[in-house]
Short mmCIF file of C-alpha atoms in Angstrom, two decimals:
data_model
loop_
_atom_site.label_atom_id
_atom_site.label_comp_id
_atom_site.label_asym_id
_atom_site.label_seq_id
_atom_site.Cartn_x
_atom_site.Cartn_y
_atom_site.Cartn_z
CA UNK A 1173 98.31 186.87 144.65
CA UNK A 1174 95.22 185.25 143.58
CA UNK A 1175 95.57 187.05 140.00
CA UNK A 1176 98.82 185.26 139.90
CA UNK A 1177 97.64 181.81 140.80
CA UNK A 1178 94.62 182.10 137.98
CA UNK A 1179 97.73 182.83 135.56
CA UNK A 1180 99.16 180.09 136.25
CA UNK A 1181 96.49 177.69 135.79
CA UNK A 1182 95.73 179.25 132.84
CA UNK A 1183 99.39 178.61 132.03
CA UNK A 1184 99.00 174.79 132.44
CA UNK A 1185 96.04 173.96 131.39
CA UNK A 1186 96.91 175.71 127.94
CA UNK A 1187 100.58 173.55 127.71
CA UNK A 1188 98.51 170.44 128.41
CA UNK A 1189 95.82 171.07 125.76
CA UNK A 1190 98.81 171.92 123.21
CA UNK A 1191 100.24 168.71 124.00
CA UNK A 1192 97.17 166.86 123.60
CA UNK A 1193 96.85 168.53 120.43
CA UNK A 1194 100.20 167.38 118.99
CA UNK A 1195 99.46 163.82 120.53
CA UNK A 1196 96.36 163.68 118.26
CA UNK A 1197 97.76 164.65 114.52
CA UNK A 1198 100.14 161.92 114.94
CA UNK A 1199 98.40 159.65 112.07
CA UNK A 1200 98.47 155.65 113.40
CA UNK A 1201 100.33 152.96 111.18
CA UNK A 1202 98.29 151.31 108.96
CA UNK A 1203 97.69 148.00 109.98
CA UNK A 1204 98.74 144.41 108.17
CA UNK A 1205 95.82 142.62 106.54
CA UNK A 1206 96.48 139.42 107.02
CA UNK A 1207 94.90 136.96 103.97
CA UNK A 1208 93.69 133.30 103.64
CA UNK A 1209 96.33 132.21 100.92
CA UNK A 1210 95.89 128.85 98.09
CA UNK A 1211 99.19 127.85 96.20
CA UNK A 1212 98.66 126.05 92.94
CA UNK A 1213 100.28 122.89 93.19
CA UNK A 1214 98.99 121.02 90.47
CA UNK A 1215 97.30 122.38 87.28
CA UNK A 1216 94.46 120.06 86.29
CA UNK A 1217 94.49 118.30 89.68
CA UNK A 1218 90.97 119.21 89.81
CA UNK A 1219 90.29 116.49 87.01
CA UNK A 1220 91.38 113.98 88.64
CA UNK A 1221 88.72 111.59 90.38
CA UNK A 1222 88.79 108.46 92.38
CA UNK A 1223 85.80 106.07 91.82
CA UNK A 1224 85.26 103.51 94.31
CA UNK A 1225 85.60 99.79 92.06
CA UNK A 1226 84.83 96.24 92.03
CA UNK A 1227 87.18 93.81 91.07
CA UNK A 1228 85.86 91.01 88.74
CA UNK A 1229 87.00 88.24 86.92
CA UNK A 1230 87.95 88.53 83.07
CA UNK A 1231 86.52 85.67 82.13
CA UNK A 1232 83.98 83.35 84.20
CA UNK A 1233 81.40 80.40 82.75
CA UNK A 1234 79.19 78.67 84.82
CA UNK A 1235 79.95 74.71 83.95
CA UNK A 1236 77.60 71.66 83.56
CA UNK A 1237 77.25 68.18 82.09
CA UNK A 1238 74.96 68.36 78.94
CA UNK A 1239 73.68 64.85 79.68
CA UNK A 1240 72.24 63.74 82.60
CA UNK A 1241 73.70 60.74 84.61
CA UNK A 1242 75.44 60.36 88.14
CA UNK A 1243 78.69 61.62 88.96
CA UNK A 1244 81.45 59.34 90.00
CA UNK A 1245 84.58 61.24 89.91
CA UNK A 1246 84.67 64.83 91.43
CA UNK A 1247 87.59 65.81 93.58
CA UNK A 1248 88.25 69.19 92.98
CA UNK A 1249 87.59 72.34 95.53
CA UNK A 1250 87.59 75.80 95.84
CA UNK A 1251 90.60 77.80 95.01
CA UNK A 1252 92.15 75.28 93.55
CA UNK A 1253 93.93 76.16 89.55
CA UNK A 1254 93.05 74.03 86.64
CA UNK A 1255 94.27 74.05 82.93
CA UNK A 1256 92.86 73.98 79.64
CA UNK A 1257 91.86 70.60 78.48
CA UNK A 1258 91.68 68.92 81.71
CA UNK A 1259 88.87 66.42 83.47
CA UNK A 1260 87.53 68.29 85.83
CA UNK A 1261 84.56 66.20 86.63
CA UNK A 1262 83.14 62.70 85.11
CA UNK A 1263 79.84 60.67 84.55
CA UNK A 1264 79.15 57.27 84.73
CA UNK A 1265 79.45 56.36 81.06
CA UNK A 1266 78.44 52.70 81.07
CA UNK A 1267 74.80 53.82 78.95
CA UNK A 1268 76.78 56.09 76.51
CA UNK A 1269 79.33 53.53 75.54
CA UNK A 1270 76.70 50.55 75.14
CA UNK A 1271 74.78 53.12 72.65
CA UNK A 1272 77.91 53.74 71.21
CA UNK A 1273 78.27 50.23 70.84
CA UNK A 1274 75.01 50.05 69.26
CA UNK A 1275 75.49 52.48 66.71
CA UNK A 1276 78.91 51.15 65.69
CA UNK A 1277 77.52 48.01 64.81
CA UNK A 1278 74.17 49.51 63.08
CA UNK A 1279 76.84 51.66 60.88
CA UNK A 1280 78.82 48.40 59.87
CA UNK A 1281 75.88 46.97 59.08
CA UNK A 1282 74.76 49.64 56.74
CA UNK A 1283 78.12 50.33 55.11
CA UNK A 1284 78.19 46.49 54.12
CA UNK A 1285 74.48 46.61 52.81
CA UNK A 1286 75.65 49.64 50.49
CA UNK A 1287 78.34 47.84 49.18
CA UNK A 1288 76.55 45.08 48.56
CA UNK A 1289 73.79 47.11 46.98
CA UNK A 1290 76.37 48.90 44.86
CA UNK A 1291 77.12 45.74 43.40
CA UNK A 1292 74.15 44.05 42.49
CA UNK A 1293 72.85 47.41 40.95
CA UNK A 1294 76.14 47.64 38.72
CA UNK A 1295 74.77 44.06 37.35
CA UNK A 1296 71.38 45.22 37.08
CA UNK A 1297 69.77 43.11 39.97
CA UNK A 1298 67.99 45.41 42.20
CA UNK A 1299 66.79 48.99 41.08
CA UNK A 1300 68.13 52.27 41.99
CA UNK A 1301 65.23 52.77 44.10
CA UNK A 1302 66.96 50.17 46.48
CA UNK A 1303 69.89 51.36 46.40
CA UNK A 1304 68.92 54.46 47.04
CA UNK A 1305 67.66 53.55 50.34
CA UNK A 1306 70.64 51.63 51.55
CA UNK A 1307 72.72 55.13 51.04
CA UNK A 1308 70.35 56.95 53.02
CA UNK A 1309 70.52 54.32 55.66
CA UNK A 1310 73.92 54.56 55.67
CA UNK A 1311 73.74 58.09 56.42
CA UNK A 1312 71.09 57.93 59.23
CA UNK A 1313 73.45 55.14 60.01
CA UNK A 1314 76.77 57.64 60.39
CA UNK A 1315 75.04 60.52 62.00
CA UNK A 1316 73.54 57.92 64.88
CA UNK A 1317 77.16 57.06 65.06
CA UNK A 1318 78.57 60.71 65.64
CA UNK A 1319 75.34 61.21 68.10
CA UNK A 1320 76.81 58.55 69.68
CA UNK A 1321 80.33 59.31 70.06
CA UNK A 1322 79.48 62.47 71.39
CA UNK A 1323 77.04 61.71 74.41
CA UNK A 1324 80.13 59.86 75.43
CA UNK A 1325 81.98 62.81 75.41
CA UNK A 1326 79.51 64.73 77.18
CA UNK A 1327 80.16 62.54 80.22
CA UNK A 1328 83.50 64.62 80.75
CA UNK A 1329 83.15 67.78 82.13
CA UNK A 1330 86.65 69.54 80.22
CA UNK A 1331 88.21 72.63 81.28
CA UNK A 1332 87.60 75.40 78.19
CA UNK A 1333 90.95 77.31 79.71
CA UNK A 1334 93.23 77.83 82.47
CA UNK A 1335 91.60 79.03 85.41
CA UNK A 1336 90.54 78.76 89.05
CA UNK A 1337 87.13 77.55 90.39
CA UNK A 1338 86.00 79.46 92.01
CA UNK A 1339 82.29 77.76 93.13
CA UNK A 1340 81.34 74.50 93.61
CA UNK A 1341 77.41 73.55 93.73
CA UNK A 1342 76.95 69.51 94.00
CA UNK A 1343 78.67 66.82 95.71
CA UNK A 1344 80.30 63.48 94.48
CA UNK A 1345 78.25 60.79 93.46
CA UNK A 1346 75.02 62.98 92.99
CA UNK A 1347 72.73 62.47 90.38
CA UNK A 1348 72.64 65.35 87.90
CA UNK A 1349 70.15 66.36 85.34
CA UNK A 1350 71.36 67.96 81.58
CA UNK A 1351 72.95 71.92 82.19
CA UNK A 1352 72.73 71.33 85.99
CA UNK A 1353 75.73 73.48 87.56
CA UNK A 1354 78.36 72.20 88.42
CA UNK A 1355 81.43 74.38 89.35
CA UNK A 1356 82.26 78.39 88.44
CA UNK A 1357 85.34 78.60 86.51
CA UNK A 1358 87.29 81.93 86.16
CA UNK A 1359 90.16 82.56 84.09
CA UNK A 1360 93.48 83.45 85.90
CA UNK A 1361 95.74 85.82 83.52
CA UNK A 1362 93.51 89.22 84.07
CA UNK A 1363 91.39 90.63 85.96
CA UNK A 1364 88.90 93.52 85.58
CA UNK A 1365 87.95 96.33 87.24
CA UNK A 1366 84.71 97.88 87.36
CA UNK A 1367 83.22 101.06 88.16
CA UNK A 1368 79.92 103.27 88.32
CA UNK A 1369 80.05 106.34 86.55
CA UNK A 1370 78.11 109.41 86.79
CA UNK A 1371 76.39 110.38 83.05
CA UNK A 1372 77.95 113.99 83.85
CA UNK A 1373 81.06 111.95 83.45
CA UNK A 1374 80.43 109.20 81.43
CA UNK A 1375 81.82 110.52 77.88
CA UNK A 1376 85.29 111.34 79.80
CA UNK A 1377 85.55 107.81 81.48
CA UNK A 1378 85.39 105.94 78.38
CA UNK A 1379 87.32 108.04 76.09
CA UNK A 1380 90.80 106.71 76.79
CA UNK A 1381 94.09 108.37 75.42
CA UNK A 1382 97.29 106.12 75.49
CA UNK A 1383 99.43 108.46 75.16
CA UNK A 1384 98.14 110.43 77.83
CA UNK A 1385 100.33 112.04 80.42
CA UNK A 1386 98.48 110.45 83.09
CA UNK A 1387 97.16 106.96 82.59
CA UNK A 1388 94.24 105.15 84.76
CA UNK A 1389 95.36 102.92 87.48
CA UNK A 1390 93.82 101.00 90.56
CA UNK A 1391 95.28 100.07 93.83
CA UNK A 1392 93.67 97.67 96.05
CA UNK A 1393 91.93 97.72 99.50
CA UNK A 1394 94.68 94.91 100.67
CA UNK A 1395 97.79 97.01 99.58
CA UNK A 1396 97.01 100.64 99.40
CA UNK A 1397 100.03 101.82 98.68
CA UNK A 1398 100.96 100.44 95.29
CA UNK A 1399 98.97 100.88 92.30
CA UNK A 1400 98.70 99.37 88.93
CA UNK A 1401 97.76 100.69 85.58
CA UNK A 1402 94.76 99.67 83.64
CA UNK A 1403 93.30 100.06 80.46
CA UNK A 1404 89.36 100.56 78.96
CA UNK A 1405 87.88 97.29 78.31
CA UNK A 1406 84.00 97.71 77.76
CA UNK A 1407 81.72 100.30 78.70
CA UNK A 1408 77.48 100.17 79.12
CA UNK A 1409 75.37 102.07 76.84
CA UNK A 1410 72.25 101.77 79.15
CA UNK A 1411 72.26 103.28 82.55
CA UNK A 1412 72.32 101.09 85.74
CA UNK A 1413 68.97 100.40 86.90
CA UNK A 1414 68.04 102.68 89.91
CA UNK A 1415 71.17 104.92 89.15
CA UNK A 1416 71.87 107.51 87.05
CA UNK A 1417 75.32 105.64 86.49
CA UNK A 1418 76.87 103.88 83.95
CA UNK A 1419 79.30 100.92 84.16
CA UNK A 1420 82.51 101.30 82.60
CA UNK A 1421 85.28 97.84 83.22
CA UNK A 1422 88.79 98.66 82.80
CA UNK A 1423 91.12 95.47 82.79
CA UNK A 1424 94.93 94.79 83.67
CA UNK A 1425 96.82 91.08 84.25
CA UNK A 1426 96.99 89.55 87.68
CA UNK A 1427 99.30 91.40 89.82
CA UNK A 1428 101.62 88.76 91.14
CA UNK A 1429 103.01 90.77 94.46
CA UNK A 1430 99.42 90.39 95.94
CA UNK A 1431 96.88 87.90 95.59
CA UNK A 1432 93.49 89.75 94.11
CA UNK A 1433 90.45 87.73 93.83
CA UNK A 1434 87.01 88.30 92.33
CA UNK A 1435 84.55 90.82 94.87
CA UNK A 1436 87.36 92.40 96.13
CA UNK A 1437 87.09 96.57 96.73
CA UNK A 1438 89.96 98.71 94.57
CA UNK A 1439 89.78 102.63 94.07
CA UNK A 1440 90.61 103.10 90.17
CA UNK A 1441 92.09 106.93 89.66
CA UNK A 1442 91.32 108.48 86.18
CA UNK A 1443 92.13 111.78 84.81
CA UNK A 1444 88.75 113.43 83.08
CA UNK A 1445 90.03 115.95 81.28
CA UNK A 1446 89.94 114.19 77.96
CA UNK A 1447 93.95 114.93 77.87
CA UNK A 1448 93.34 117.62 75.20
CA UNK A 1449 92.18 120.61 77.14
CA UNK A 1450 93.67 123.35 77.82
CA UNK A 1451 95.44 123.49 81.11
CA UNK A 1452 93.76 124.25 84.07
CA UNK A 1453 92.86 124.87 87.00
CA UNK A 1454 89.88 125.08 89.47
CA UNK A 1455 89.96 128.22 92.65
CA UNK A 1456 86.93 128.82 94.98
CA UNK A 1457 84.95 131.71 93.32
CA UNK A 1458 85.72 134.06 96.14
CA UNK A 1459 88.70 134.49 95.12
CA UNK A 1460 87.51 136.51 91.92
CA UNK A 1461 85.96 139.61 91.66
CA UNK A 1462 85.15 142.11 88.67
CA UNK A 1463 87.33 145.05 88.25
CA UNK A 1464 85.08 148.15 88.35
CA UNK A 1465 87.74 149.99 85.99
CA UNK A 1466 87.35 148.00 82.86
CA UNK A 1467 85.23 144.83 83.95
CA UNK A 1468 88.37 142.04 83.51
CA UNK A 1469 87.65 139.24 86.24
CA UNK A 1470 90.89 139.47 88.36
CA UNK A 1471 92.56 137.79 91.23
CA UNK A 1472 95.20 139.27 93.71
CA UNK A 1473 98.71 137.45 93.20
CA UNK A 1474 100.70 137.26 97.03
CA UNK A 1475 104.12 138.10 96.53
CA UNK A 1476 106.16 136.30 99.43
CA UNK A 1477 109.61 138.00 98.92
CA UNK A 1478 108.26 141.72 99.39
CA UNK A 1479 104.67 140.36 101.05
CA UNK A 1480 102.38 142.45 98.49
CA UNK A 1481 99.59 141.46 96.09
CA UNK A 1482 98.94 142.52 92.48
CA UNK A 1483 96.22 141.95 90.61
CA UNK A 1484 96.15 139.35 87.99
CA UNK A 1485 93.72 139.53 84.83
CA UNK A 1486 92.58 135.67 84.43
CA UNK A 1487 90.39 134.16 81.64
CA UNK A 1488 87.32 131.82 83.46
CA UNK A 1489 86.44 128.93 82.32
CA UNK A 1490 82.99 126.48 83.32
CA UNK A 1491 81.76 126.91 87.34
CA UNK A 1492 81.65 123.58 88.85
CA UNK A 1493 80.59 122.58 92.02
CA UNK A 1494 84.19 122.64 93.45
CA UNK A 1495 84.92 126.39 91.88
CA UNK A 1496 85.77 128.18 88.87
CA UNK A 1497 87.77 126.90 86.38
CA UNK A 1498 91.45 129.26 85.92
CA UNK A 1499 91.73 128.59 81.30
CA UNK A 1500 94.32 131.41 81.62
CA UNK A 1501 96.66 134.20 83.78
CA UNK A 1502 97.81 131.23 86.84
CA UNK A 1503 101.11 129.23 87.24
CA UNK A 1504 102.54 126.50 88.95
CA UNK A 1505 103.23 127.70 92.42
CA UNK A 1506 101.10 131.43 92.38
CA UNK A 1507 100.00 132.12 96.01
CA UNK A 1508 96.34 134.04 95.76
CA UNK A 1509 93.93 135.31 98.16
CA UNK A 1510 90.75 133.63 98.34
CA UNK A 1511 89.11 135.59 100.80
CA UNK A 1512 88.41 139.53 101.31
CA UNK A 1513 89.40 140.30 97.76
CA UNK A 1514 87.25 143.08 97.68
CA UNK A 1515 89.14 144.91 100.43
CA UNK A 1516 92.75 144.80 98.61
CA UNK A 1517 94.77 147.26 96.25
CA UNK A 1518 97.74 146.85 94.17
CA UNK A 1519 101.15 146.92 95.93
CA UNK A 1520 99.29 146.63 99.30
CA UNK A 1521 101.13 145.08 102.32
CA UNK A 1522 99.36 141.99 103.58
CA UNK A 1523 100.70 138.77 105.60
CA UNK A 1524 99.56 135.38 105.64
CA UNK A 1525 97.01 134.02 107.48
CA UNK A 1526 98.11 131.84 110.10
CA UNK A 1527 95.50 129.32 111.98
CA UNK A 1528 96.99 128.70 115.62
CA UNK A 1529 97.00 125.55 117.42
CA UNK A 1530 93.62 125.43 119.49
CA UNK A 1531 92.19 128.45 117.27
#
């Protein structure tokens, strides 16, 4: 009896182990990887820059009387449009017309005297020496004269073009001393916009393409939304002082839907890739890794209809601070893996990687 109940543990013990055995050469799927994907949306997007801008105006002259004298007509303000030719200010002219007065009648008086001298030297009375002198008289006599004329003009303070003031620095009735400012005047039709630029940047920003596919164009702190396309006006040649910038002014006329003034903040969008580049564009360098087989810098391709990746031979272009740049081997809408390259194999199964909410 007990020979029979050793059998039978032996028995058991020996069907368990077997199953145990079978249990363990059962080989374990292989699990998913799952992969941190980047779809290229846009090839050269990584050209593209915003630079923060100014807006200034196009054309702005500080104004002044270039006489001295006390002002007696001044009404304008602020904000307020002018046109080309008008008074915008006015002197009391009393002094300049009596001098003009003056001078008219010293000119009459010398153009009769050289008439009269003309004629007595035809008959031979005086010399030429005195008739010499009663030309040049005449002349001194003509150029007072002009003199004249214009100090009285000088007394009007004329608007050079259309415009807006936009400062105002005396009050009516002041007295004013010769190139004293008076009023700011800025001109109204355009408007310009001007940035800082970088001197790793500077030869892009100011080499401006027409017929480029993408043109420059600002949009304004007030209105966001729209924007407006500009073109290269002027550019510096000397670097800001205490920057390593340069400033480059692009212009464009007055947008009518909103009212931009002078000192105003705009973001002006320009594309830096010269517009004759090969396209491309930029991936985080850990997406790229060597191929030990036969050294071609590759990337891993995810395919979303069967959920593989294949490698992809690319040509690299410069490293920048934001990645490498792609010259060659990616297209508009390729999904690759930009993380754990180094772990993946052609044709291998791998899913997205998807961040949860609170993760």
């Amino acid at each position: 009896m007990k020979h029979l109940s050793k059998i039978l543990i032996l028995l058991i013990s020996t069907a368990w182990l077997a199953g145990c055995s079978v249990e363990s050469t059962e080989i374990a799927p292989t699990p998913i990887r799952p992969v941190k994907l980047l779809e290229v949306t846009d090839i050269n997007a990584s050209s593209i820059r915003v630079f923060p801008a100014k807006i200034a105006a196009t054309k702005q002259a500080e104004l002044g009387f270039r006489v001295s004298g006390q002002l007696i007509d001044f009404t304008l303000v602020e904000g307020v449009h002018v046109k080309k030719g008008e008074v915008l200010a006015q002197l009391d002219d009393r002094d300049a017309r009596n001098t003009l007065l003056n001078r008219e009648a010293d000119h009459e008086l010398a153009a009769a005297d050289f008439k009269r001298k003309g004629e007595l030297l035809r008959r031979q009375l005086i010399s030429p020496a005195d008739y010499d002198l009663a030309k040049a008289q005449l002349k001194s006599a003509t150029a007072a004269l002009s003199n004249a004329r214009d100090q009285l003009g000088y007394t009007s303070l004329i608007a050079p073009y259309d415009g807006t003031v936009a400062k105002i620095s005396i009050d009516n009735f002041q007295m004013l001393q010769a190139n004293q400012p008076v009023l700011v005047l800025q001109k109204d039709a355009d408007i310009d916009v001007v940035i800082q630029v970088p001197e790793s940047m500077a030869n892009r920003a100011i080499t401006f393409n027409p017929n480029a596919k993408f043109q420059p164009r600002v949009s304004f702190s007030n209105q966001p939304v729209n924007n407006y396309r500009v073109t290269l006006k002027e550019y510096a040649t000397q670097v800001t002082p205490g920057t390593q910038s340069y400033e480059v002014v692009y212009t464009l006329p007055r947008p009518t839907q909103i009212n931009v003034l002078p000192g105003m903040s705009a973001e002006l969008t320009l594309d830096l890739s010269l517009g004759n580049e090969e396209s491309k564009t930029v991936i985080p360098t850990s997406a790229v890794m060597k191929r030990d087989l036969d050294g071609e810098n590759i990337i891993w391709l995810y395919h979303a209809d069967t959920g593989n990746v294949t490698a992809q031979i690319v040509t690299l272009g410069r490293i920048t601070t934001d990645g490498v740049e792609i010259v060659d081997g990616l297209s508009l809408g390729d999904q690759l893996v930009v993380a754990g390259v180094q772990y993946l194999s052609d044709e291998q199964q791998v899913k997205p990687l998807r961040w949860q909410r609170g993760v």
